[in-house]
């Protein structure tokens, strides 16, 4: 299991135990409240019965006879008991509504805890698969995490961070890809299937507030396909993106500082606010002047000659340099 998978697996185990403890405490608390409520209800019923029986004499004993009751006594006793019954019915109705509401809320809490426990279990299993040495199992883990991300808004940020860490982990021991020449053995050990799957899941992630910035710095993602992907704000700093297909991708405010973008396809991609300072775009496809002038550039940005020589691009470089 990789370091990323192992750390996340331990976190998931701890989370599962916490959910289980919370579930047990909630159930014990509910049972204790129910026992106290039943005892209180029993005492209240006894007191109410006594009040119906002796209440008229307790409240108006000076004017009521104990024996040989007159019609006037009966009127007083009947009125008292009728009023008491009406009050009792109102109290019972109010308590019933209150208890129904509390029971409903308790059920909702138990359901939420049960759902959280199920999600945690799925997360643990997904992390086991993601840390596997088998490509097919890693693919299963990636798509399981995607289902969790879509089902649980609470776990969205965690899944995004885990998948980004997984992709960064595909780099060669964290070394700068611009300074690395992969050996034949290292090239064979990289699995484009699971890298592509993780990128695809990130590209089609649902829109949610509070999402973390996706950190793909130093990642080796050459030849991946990210067409029509939602990659706004992604950090690709110093990443090797040689040959990546960004056709019609949303790359607004993405950070490509000092990254390798050679032979990438940027046809229709939105580069508004993207940071291309120090990036190498040799042999790029589909790039236009209109796209470039919306990005941040500097004198170290390597652009195709026909674009670099355009006066609008030169003006944009001067503008970005002056802003710094």
Tab-separated table of C-alpha atoms in Angstrom:
chain	number	residue	atom	x	y	z
A	1	UNK	CA	0.000	0.000	0.000
A	2	UNK	CA	1.358	3.467	-0.902
A	3	UNK	CA	2.069	6.096	1.745
A	4	UNK	CA	-0.982	8.054	0.565
A	5	UNK	CA	-3.235	5.002	0.784
A	6	UNK	CA	-1.843	3.909	4.149
A	7	UNK	CA	-2.268	7.324	5.791
A	8	UNK	CA	-5.799	7.718	4.438
A	9	UNK	CA	-6.644	4.147	5.458
A	10	UNK	CA	-5.621	4.810	9.078
A	11	UNK	CA	-7.621	8.061	9.065
A	12	UNK	CA	-10.654	6.219	7.726
A	13	UNK	CA	-10.340	3.515	10.409
A	14	UNK	CA	-10.228	6.151	13.130
A	15	UNK	CA	-13.237	7.859	11.624
A	16	UNK	CA	-15.161	4.564	11.523
A	17	UNK	CA	-14.486	3.940	15.231
A	18	UNK	CA	-15.584	7.480	16.117
A	19	UNK	CA	-18.851	7.046	14.228
A	20	UNK	CA	-19.495	3.712	15.988
A	21	UNK	CA	-18.856	5.242	19.430
A	22	UNK	CA	-21.128	8.176	18.654
A	23	UNK	CA	-23.864	5.764	17.527
A	24	UNK	CA	-23.623	3.738	20.779
A	25	UNK	CA	-23.683	6.864	22.968
A	26	UNK	CA	-26.693	8.245	21.112
A	27	UNK	CA	-28.630	4.991	21.505
A	28	UNK	CA	-27.800	4.734	25.244
A	29	UNK	CA	-28.876	8.329	25.766
A	30	UNK	CA	-32.136	7.685	23.930
A	31	UNK	CA	-32.880	4.594	26.028
A	32	UNK	CA	-32.199	6.446	29.293
A	33	UNK	CA	-34.490	9.297	28.284
A	34	UNK	CA	-37.197	6.829	27.316
A	35	UNK	CA	-36.985	5.077	30.732
A	36	UNK	CA	-37.192	8.382	32.627
A	37	UNK	CA	-40.091	9.490	30.470
A	38	UNK	CA	-42.032	6.279	31.162
A	39	UNK	CA	-41.446	6.615	34.918
A	40	UNK	CA	-42.576	10.247	34.834
A	41	UNK	CA	-45.637	9.326	32.793
A	42	UNK	CA	-46.602	6.660	35.357
A	43	UNK	CA	-46.335	9.092	38.273
A	44	UNK	CA	-48.297	11.711	36.335
A	45	UNK	CA	-51.084	9.185	35.620
A	46	UNK	CA	-51.385	8.308	39.330
A	47	UNK	CA	-51.457	11.992	40.317
A	48	UNK	CA	-54.053	12.730	37.633
A	49	UNK	CA	-56.293	9.889	38.836
A	50	UNK	CA	-56.111	11.131	42.409
A	51	UNK	CA	-56.891	14.655	41.235
A	52	UNK	CA	-59.982	13.459	39.373
A	53	UNK	CA	-61.147	11.532	42.401
A	54	UNK	CA	-60.386	13.919	45.282
A	55	UNK	CA	-59.651	17.152	43.459
A	56	UNK	CA	-63.037	18.851	43.982
A	57	UNK	CA	-62.738	18.459	47.767
A	58	UNK	CA	-59.036	19.492	47.784
A	59	UNK	CA	-59.837	22.731	45.967
A	60	UNK	CA	-63.337	23.482	47.322
A	61	UNK	CA	-63.727	21.205	50.306
A	62	UNK	CA	-65.295	23.933	52.477
A	63	UNK	CA	-68.380	24.089	50.275
A	64	UNK	CA	-68.825	20.459	49.258
A	65	UNK	CA	-70.398	17.691	51.251
A	66	UNK	CA	-68.703	14.310	51.658
A	67	UNK	CA	-72.023	12.428	51.859
A	68	UNK	CA	-75.626	12.999	50.752
A	69	UNK	CA	-74.570	15.342	47.966
A	70	UNK	CA	-76.966	18.022	46.790
A	71	UNK	CA	-77.497	18.914	43.083
A	72	UNK	CA	-75.353	22.011	43.588
A	73	UNK	CA	-72.489	19.809	44.821
A	74	UNK	CA	-72.814	17.607	41.731
A	75	UNK	CA	-72.615	20.630	39.435
A	76	UNK	CA	-69.385	21.793	41.074
A	77	UNK	CA	-67.825	18.318	41.011
A	78	UNK	CA	-68.841	17.668	37.390
A	79	UNK	CA	-67.575	21.072	36.248
A	80	UNK	CA	-64.232	20.517	37.977
A	81	UNK	CA	-63.764	17.058	36.525
A	82	UNK	CA	-64.868	18.145	33.030
A	83	UNK	CA	-62.355	20.993	33.115
A	84	UNK	CA	-59.659	18.654	34.390
A	85	UNK	CA	-60.367	16.097	31.646
A	86	UNK	CA	-60.165	18.829	28.994
A	87	UNK	CA	-56.877	20.064	30.417
A	88	UNK	CA	-55.553	16.502	30.577
A	89	UNK	CA	-56.519	15.882	26.964
A	90	UNK	CA	-54.719	19.071	25.914
A	91	UNK	CA	-51.604	18.112	27.843
A	92	UNK	CA	-51.641	14.605	26.372
A	93	UNK	CA	-52.044	16.020	22.852
A	94	UNK	CA	-49.203	18.483	23.415
A	95	UNK	CA	-46.931	15.808	24.846
A	96	UNK	CA	-47.776	13.501	21.952
A	97	UNK	CA	-46.812	16.162	19.430
A	98	UNK	CA	-43.609	16.942	21.324
A	99	UNK	CA	-42.664	13.278	21.618
A	100	UNK	CA	-43.441	12.666	17.949
A	101	UNK	CA	-41.199	15.581	16.996
A	102	UNK	CA	-38.383	14.394	19.253
A	103	UNK	CA	-38.757	10.845	17.997
A	104	UNK	CA	-38.591	12.088	14.416
A	105	UNK	CA	-35.431	14.056	15.140
A	106	UNK	CA	-33.914	11.087	16.926
A	107	UNK	CA	-34.694	8.879	13.953
A	108	UNK	CA	-33.080	11.409	11.642
A	109	UNK	CA	-29.926	11.455	13.790
A	110	UNK	CA	-29.740	7.668	13.847
A	111	UNK	CA	-30.277	7.562	10.094
A	112	UNK	CA	-27.530	10.134	9.545
A	113	UNK	CA	-25.138	8.185	11.781
A	114	UNK	CA	-25.975	4.978	9.961
A	115	UNK	CA	-25.409	6.671	6.609
A	116	UNK	CA	-22.125	8.145	7.840
A	117	UNK	CA	-21.018	4.693	8.966
A	118	UNK	CA	-21.870	3.247	5.559
A	119	UNK	CA	-19.949	6.005	3.760
A	120	UNK	CA	-16.973	5.477	6.065
A	121	UNK	CA	-17.019	1.752	5.343
A	122	UNK	CA	-17.070	2.434	1.612
A	123	UNK	CA	-14.228	4.931	2.039
A	124	UNK	CA	-12.092	2.391	3.916
A	125	UNK	CA	-12.630	-0.218	1.195
A	126	UNK	CA	-11.879	2.338	-1.545
A	127	UNK	CA	-8.598	3.311	0.141
A	128	UNK	CA	-7.600	-0.352	0.396
A	129	UNK	CA	-8.131	-0.699	-3.345
A	130	UNK	CA	-6.337	2.558	-4.148
A	131	UNK	CA	-3.253	1.359	-2.258
A	132	UNK	CA	-3.166	-1.966	-4.098
A	133	UNK	CA	-0.334	-3.029	-6.417
A	134	UNK	CA	-2.911	-4.223	-8.951
A	135	UNK	CA	-4.024	-1.691	-11.577
A	136	UNK	CA	-7.586	-3.020	-11.785
A	137	UNK	CA	-8.042	-2.752	-8.031
A	138	UNK	CA	-6.701	0.811	-8.061
A	139	UNK	CA	-9.217	1.657	-10.774
A	140	UNK	CA	-11.967	0.213	-8.580
A	141	UNK	CA	-10.781	2.368	-5.688
A	142	UNK	CA	-10.769	5.519	-7.842
A	143	UNK	CA	-14.322	5.017	-9.093
A	144	UNK	CA	-15.519	4.082	-5.603
A	145	UNK	CA	-14.135	7.384	-4.350
A	146	UNK	CA	-15.978	9.165	-7.149
A	147	UNK	CA	-19.288	7.624	-6.019
A	148	UNK	CA	-18.572	8.705	-2.440
A	149	UNK	CA	-17.764	12.242	-3.626
A	150	UNK	CA	-21.053	12.463	-5.514
A	151	UNK	CA	-23.145	10.904	-2.728
A	152	UNK	CA	-21.605	12.841	0.175
A	153	UNK	CA	-20.950	16.583	-0.065
A	154	UNK	CA	-19.214	16.301	3.311
A	155	UNK	CA	-16.547	14.015	1.821
A	156	UNK	CA	-16.097	15.943	-1.441
A	157	UNK	CA	-12.982	17.855	-0.350
A	158	UNK	CA	-11.377	14.744	1.166
A	159	UNK	CA	-11.807	12.717	-2.017
A	160	UNK	CA	-10.395	15.550	-4.156
A	161	UNK	CA	-7.320	15.791	-1.916
A	162	UNK	CA	-6.816	12.004	-1.891
A	163	UNK	CA	-6.991	11.736	-5.700
A	164	UNK	CA	-4.632	14.704	-6.125
A	165	UNK	CA	-2.171	13.091	-3.692
A	166	UNK	CA	-2.483	9.816	-5.611
A	167	UNK	CA	-1.546	11.590	-8.856
A	168	UNK	CA	1.378	13.413	-7.247
A	169	UNK	CA	2.545	10.072	-5.886
A	170	UNK	CA	2.950	8.806	-9.451
A	171	UNK	CA	5.944	11.145	-9.834
A	172	UNK	CA	9.357	9.621	-9.480
A	173	UNK	CA	10.102	9.950	-5.748
A	174	UNK	CA	8.957	13.574	-5.845
A	175	UNK	CA	11.860	14.671	-8.065
A	176	UNK	CA	11.488	17.616	-10.442
A	177	UNK	CA	10.123	16.071	-13.692
A	178	UNK	CA	12.037	18.681	-15.721
A	179	UNK	CA	15.275	17.177	-14.417
A	180	UNK	CA	14.305	13.489	-14.611
A	181	UNK	CA	14.875	10.994	-17.397
A	182	UNK	CA	12.783	7.923	-16.607
A	183	UNK	CA	14.511	4.583	-16.902
A	184	UNK	CA	12.875	1.818	-18.933
A	185	UNK	CA	11.880	0.037	-15.706
A	186	UNK	CA	10.299	3.205	-14.265
A	187	UNK	CA	8.380	3.817	-17.489
A	188	UNK	CA	6.926	0.300	-17.353
A	189	UNK	CA	5.968	0.726	-13.668
A	190	UNK	CA	3.777	3.753	-14.397
A	191	UNK	CA	0.174	2.854	-15.178
A	192	UNK	CA	-1.539	5.351	-17.499
A	193	UNK	CA	-4.931	3.695	-16.907
A	194	UNK	CA	-5.225	4.639	-13.251
A	195	UNK	CA	-3.614	8.059	-13.790
A	196	UNK	CA	-6.132	8.800	-16.533
A	197	UNK	CA	-9.008	7.521	-14.389
A	198	UNK	CA	-8.075	9.748	-11.445
A	199	UNK	CA	-7.739	12.780	-13.741
A	200	UNK	CA	-11.088	12.027	-15.375
A	201	UNK	CA	-12.807	11.835	-11.984
A	202	UNK	CA	-11.288	15.183	-10.937
A	203	UNK	CA	-12.262	16.787	-14.249
A	204	UNK	CA	-15.924	15.804	-13.891
A	205	UNK	CA	-16.269	16.372	-10.146
A	206	UNK	CA	-19.543	18.103	-9.112
A	207	UNK	CA	-19.612	21.842	-8.428
A	208	UNK	CA	-19.550	22.511	-4.674
A	209	UNK	CA	-18.539	25.440	-2.498
A	210	UNK	CA	-15.494	25.229	-0.248
A	211	UNK	CA	-13.580	22.917	-2.551
A	212	UNK	CA	-9.804	22.836	-1.931
A	213	UNK	CA	-7.330	23.925	-4.591
A	214	UNK	CA	-6.238	20.817	-6.484
A	215	UNK	CA	-2.503	20.404	-6.009
A	216	UNK	CA	-0.850	18.569	-8.920
A	217	UNK	CA	2.582	20.148	-8.608
A	218	UNK	CA	5.479	18.012	-9.900
A	219	UNK	CA	3.061	15.416	-11.268
A	220	UNK	CA	3.943	13.417	-14.377
A	221	UNK	CA	0.767	13.459	-16.461
A	222	UNK	CA	2.091	13.216	-20.010
A	223	UNK	CA	-0.343	12.118	-22.764
A	224	UNK	CA	-3.367	12.248	-20.452
A	225	UNK	CA	-6.751	13.344	-21.796
A	226	UNK	CA	-8.557	16.186	-20.020
A	227	UNK	CA	-10.957	17.375	-22.709
A	228	UNK	CA	-13.837	19.549	-21.546
A	229	UNK	CA	-12.482	19.128	-18.027
A	230	UNK	CA	-13.186	21.479	-15.106
A	231	UNK	CA	-9.614	22.328	-14.171
A	232	UNK	CA	-10.060	25.910	-13.050
A	233	UNK	CA	-7.591	26.884	-10.347
A	234	UNK	CA	-5.646	23.599	-10.478
A	235	UNK	CA	-1.986	23.904	-9.437
A	236	UNK	CA	0.160	22.317	-12.189
A	237	UNK	CA	3.362	24.079	-11.139
A	238	UNK	CA	6.468	22.269	-12.502
A	239	UNK	CA	4.299	19.389	-13.722
A	240	UNK	CA	5.200	17.412	-16.847
A	241	UNK	CA	2.139	17.746	-19.089
A	242	UNK	CA	3.784	16.771	-22.366
A	243	UNK	CA	1.166	15.820	-24.936
A	244	UNK	CA	-1.839	16.313	-22.621
A	245	UNK	CA	-5.135	16.940	-24.419
A	246	UNK	CA	-6.791	20.048	-22.911
A	247	UNK	CA	-9.309	20.501	-25.738
A	248	UNK	CA	-12.089	22.874	-24.572
A	249	UNK	CA	-10.972	22.482	-20.946
A	250	UNK	CA	-11.691	25.131	-18.317
A	251	UNK	CA	-8.177	26.204	-17.288
A	252	UNK	CA	-9.113	29.564	-15.813
A	253	UNK	CA	-6.652	30.637	-13.099
A	254	UNK	CA	-4.782	27.329	-13.353
A	255	UNK	CA	-1.125	27.541	-12.311
A	256	UNK	CA	1.278	26.283	-15.021
A	257	UNK	CA	4.314	28.116	-13.691
A	258	UNK	CA	7.514	26.428	-14.963
A	259	UNK	CA	5.507	23.431	-16.182
A	260	UNK	CA	6.160	21.493	-19.390
A	261	UNK	CA	3.301	22.027	-21.858
A	262	UNK	CA	5.097	20.785	-24.949
A	263	UNK	CA	2.886	19.323	-27.679
A	264	UNK	CA	-0.280	19.831	-25.611
A	265	UNK	CA	-3.589	20.436	-27.345
A	266	UNK	CA	-5.186	23.676	-26.156
A	267	UNK	CA	-7.851	23.958	-28.839
A	268	UNK	CA	-10.755	25.954	-27.381
A	269	UNK	CA	-9.302	25.884	-23.861
A	270	UNK	CA	-10.063	28.839	-21.588
A	271	UNK	CA	-6.747	30.262	-20.281
A	272	UNK	CA	-8.204	33.343	-18.620
A	273	UNK	CA	-6.027	34.188	-15.623
A	274	UNK	CA	-3.851	31.075	-16.099
A	275	UNK	CA	-0.254	31.443	-14.904
A	276	UNK	CA	2.111	30.568	-17.785
A	277	UNK	CA	5.220	32.209	-16.344
A	278	UNK	CA	8.274	30.141	-17.155
A	279	UNK	CA	6.174	27.463	-18.876
A	280	UNK	CA	7.373	25.724	-22.029
A	281	UNK	CA	4.756	25.500	-24.795
A	282	UNK	CA	6.941	24.194	-27.633
A	283	UNK	CA	4.930	22.419	-30.339
A	284	UNK	CA	1.597	23.270	-28.689
A	285	UNK	CA	-1.518	22.674	-30.779
A	286	UNK	CA	-4.593	24.869	-31.126
A	287	UNK	CA	-3.111	27.828	-29.235
A	288	UNK	CA	-4.191	31.300	-30.362
A	289	UNK	CA	-3.062	34.818	-29.567
A	290	UNK	CA	-6.515	35.520	-28.085
A	291	UNK	CA	-5.983	32.723	-25.550
A	292	UNK	CA	-2.441	33.776	-24.654
A	293	UNK	CA	-3.215	37.431	-23.980
A	294	UNK	CA	-5.735	36.401	-21.294
A	295	UNK	CA	-3.050	34.532	-19.341
A	296	UNK	CA	-0.158	35.706	-17.142
A	297	UNK	CA	3.162	35.586	-18.993
A	298	UNK	CA	6.776	36.572	-18.480
A	299	UNK	CA	9.949	36.691	-20.572
A	300	UNK	CA	10.723	33.087	-19.624
A	301	UNK	CA	7.494	31.775	-21.130
A	302	UNK	CA	8.431	29.713	-24.201
A	303	UNK	CA	5.776	30.142	-26.905
A	304	UNK	CA	5.535	29.046	-30.535
A	305	UNK	CA	7.409	31.566	-32.681
A	306	UNK	CA	4.367	32.787	-34.618
A	307	UNK	CA	2.601	33.601	-31.351
A	308	UNK	CA	5.609	34.938	-29.452
A	309	UNK	CA	6.303	37.473	-32.208
A	310	UNK	CA	2.771	38.917	-32.164
A	311	UNK	CA	2.795	42.498	-30.834
A	312	UNK	CA	-0.238	41.795	-28.618
A	313	UNK	CA	1.632	38.996	-26.877
A	314	UNK	CA	4.692	41.214	-26.438
A	315	UNK	CA	2.497	43.905	-24.921
A	316	UNK	CA	0.925	41.353	-22.586
A	317	UNK	CA	4.373	40.194	-21.412
A	318	UNK	CA	5.376	43.782	-20.693
A	319	UNK	CA	2.104	44.388	-18.873
A	320	UNK	CA	2.520	41.292	-16.685
A	321	UNK	CA	6.168	42.151	-15.987
A	322	UNK	CA	5.228	45.699	-14.989
A	323	UNK	CA	2.460	44.394	-12.662
A	324	UNK	CA	4.988	42.266	-10.793
